[in-house]
Short mmCIF file of C-alpha atoms in Angstrom, two decimals:
data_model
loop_
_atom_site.label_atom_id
_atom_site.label_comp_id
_atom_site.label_asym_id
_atom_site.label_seq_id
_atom_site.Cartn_x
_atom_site.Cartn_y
_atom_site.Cartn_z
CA UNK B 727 0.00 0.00 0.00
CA UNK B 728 3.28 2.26 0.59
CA UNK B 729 4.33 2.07 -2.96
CA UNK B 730 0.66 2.47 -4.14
CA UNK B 731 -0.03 5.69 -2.47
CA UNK B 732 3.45 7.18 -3.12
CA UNK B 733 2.58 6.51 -6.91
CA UNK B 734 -0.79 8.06 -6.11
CA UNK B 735 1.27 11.62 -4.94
CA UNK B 736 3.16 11.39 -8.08
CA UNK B 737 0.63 11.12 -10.28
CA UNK B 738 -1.58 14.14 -7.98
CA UNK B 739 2.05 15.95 -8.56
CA UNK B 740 2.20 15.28 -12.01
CA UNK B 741 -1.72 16.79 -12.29
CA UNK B 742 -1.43 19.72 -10.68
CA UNK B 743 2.47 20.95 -13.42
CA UNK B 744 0.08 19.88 -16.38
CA UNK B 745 -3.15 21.68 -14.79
CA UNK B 746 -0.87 25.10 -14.14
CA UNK B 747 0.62 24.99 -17.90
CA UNK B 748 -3.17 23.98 -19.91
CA UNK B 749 -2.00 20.70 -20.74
CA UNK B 750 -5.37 19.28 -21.05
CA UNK B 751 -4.48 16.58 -23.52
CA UNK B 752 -2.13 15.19 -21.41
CA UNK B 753 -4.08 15.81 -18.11
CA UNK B 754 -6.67 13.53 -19.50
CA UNK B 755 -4.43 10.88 -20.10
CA UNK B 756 -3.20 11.13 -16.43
CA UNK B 757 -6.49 11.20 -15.03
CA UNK B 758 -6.98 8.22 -16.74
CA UNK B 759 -4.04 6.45 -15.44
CA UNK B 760 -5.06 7.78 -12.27
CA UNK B 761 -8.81 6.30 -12.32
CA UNK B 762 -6.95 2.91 -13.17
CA UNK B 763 -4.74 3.05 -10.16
CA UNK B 764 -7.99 3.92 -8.00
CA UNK B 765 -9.59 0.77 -9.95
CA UNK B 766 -6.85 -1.63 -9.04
CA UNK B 767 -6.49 -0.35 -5.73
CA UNK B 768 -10.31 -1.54 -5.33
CA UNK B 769 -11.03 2.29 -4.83
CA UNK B 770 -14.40 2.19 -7.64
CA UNK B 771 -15.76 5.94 -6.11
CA UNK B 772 -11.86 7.65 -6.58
CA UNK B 773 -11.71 5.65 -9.98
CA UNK B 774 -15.48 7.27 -11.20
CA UNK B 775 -14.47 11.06 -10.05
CA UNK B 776 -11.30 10.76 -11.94
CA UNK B 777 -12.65 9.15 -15.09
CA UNK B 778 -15.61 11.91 -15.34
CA UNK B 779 -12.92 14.74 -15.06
CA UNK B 780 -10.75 12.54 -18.34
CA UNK B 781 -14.28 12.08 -20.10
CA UNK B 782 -15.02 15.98 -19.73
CA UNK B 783 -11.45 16.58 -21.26
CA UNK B 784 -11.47 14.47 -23.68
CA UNK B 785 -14.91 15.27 -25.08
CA UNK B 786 -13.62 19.18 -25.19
CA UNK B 787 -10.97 17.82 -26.92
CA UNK B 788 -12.72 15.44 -29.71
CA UNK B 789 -10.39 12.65 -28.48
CA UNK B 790 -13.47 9.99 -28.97
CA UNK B 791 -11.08 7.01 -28.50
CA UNK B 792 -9.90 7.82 -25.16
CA UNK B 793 -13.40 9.11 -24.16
CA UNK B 794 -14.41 5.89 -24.79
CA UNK B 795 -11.50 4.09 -22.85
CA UNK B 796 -12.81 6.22 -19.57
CA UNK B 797 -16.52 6.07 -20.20
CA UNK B 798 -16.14 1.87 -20.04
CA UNK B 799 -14.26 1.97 -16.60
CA UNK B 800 -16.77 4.31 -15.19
CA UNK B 801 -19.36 1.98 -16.39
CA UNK B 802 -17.40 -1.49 -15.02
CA UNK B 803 -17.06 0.44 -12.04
CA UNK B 804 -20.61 1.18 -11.87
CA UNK B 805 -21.61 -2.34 -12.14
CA UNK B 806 -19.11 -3.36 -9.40
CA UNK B 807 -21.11 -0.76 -7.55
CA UNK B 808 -24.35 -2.61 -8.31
CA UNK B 809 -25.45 0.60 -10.12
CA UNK B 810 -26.54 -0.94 -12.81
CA UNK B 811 -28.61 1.46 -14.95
CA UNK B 812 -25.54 4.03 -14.15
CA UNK B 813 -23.33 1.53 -15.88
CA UNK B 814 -25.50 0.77 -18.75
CA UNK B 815 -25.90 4.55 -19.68
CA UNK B 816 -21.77 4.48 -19.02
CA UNK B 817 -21.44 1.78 -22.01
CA UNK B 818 -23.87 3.10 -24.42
CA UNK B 819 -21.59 6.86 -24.06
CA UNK B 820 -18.55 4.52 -24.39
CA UNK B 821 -20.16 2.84 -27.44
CA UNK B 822 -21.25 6.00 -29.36
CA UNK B 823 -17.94 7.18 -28.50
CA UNK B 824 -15.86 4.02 -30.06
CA UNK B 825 -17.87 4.31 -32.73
CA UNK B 826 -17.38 7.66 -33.98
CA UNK B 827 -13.57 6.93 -33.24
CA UNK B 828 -13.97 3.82 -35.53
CA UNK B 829 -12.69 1.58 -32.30
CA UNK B 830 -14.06 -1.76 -33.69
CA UNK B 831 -12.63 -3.65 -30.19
CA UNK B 832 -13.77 -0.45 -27.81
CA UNK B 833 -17.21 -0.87 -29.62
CA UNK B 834 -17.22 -4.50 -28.98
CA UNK B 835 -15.94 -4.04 -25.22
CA UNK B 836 -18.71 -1.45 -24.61
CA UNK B 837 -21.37 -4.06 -26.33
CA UNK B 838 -20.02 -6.71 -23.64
CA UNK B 839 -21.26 -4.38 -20.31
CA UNK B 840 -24.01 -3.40 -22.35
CA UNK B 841 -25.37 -7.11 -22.90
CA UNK B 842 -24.02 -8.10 -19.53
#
């Protein structure tokens, strides 16, 4: 748990130089990483908040692909939850998301919590 949370403050570090220099592109791929770490650390609430704030950047900044990638760990987090219409409605975003990317295996990842 040590290493985890150290690796948590970098990541927070690493944030807060790409928030103060409107690196957004980049922030969302951090957050990202960051909602992972919270996912593996069995941390689903941390993982959510930091997914929504990659999804929000990401849609501003037409990356559809990794909107996608954050919209299906909100939703598999969702149905870890038991929040099951939350989680559908997070797959369907992550579906019309891989599929205006052209993400054939996002599509068919989003599909899978969809029909789950």
């Amino acid at each position: 748990q040590g290493n985890a949370n150290a690796g948590l403050r970098q990541i927070n570090s690493e944030l807060s130089t790409l928030r103060s220099v409107g690196d957004r592109s980049r922030e969302a791929t951090v957050l990202s990483t960051l909602a992972r770490a919270h996912a593996l650390l069995g941390e689903p609430l941390s993982a959510i908040g930091a997914a929504e704030k990659a999804v929000n950047l990401n849609r501003k900044a037409g990356q559809k692909d990794a909107e996608g990638s954050s919209l299906c760990l909100i939703a598999e987090m969702r149905w870890a939850l038991g929040e099951l219409p939350a989680a559908t409605e997070a797959a369907r975003q992550a579906l019309a998301a891989y599929s205006a990317a052209g993400d054939a295996d996002g599509e068919k990842k989003a599909k899978a919590i969809i029909s789950s």
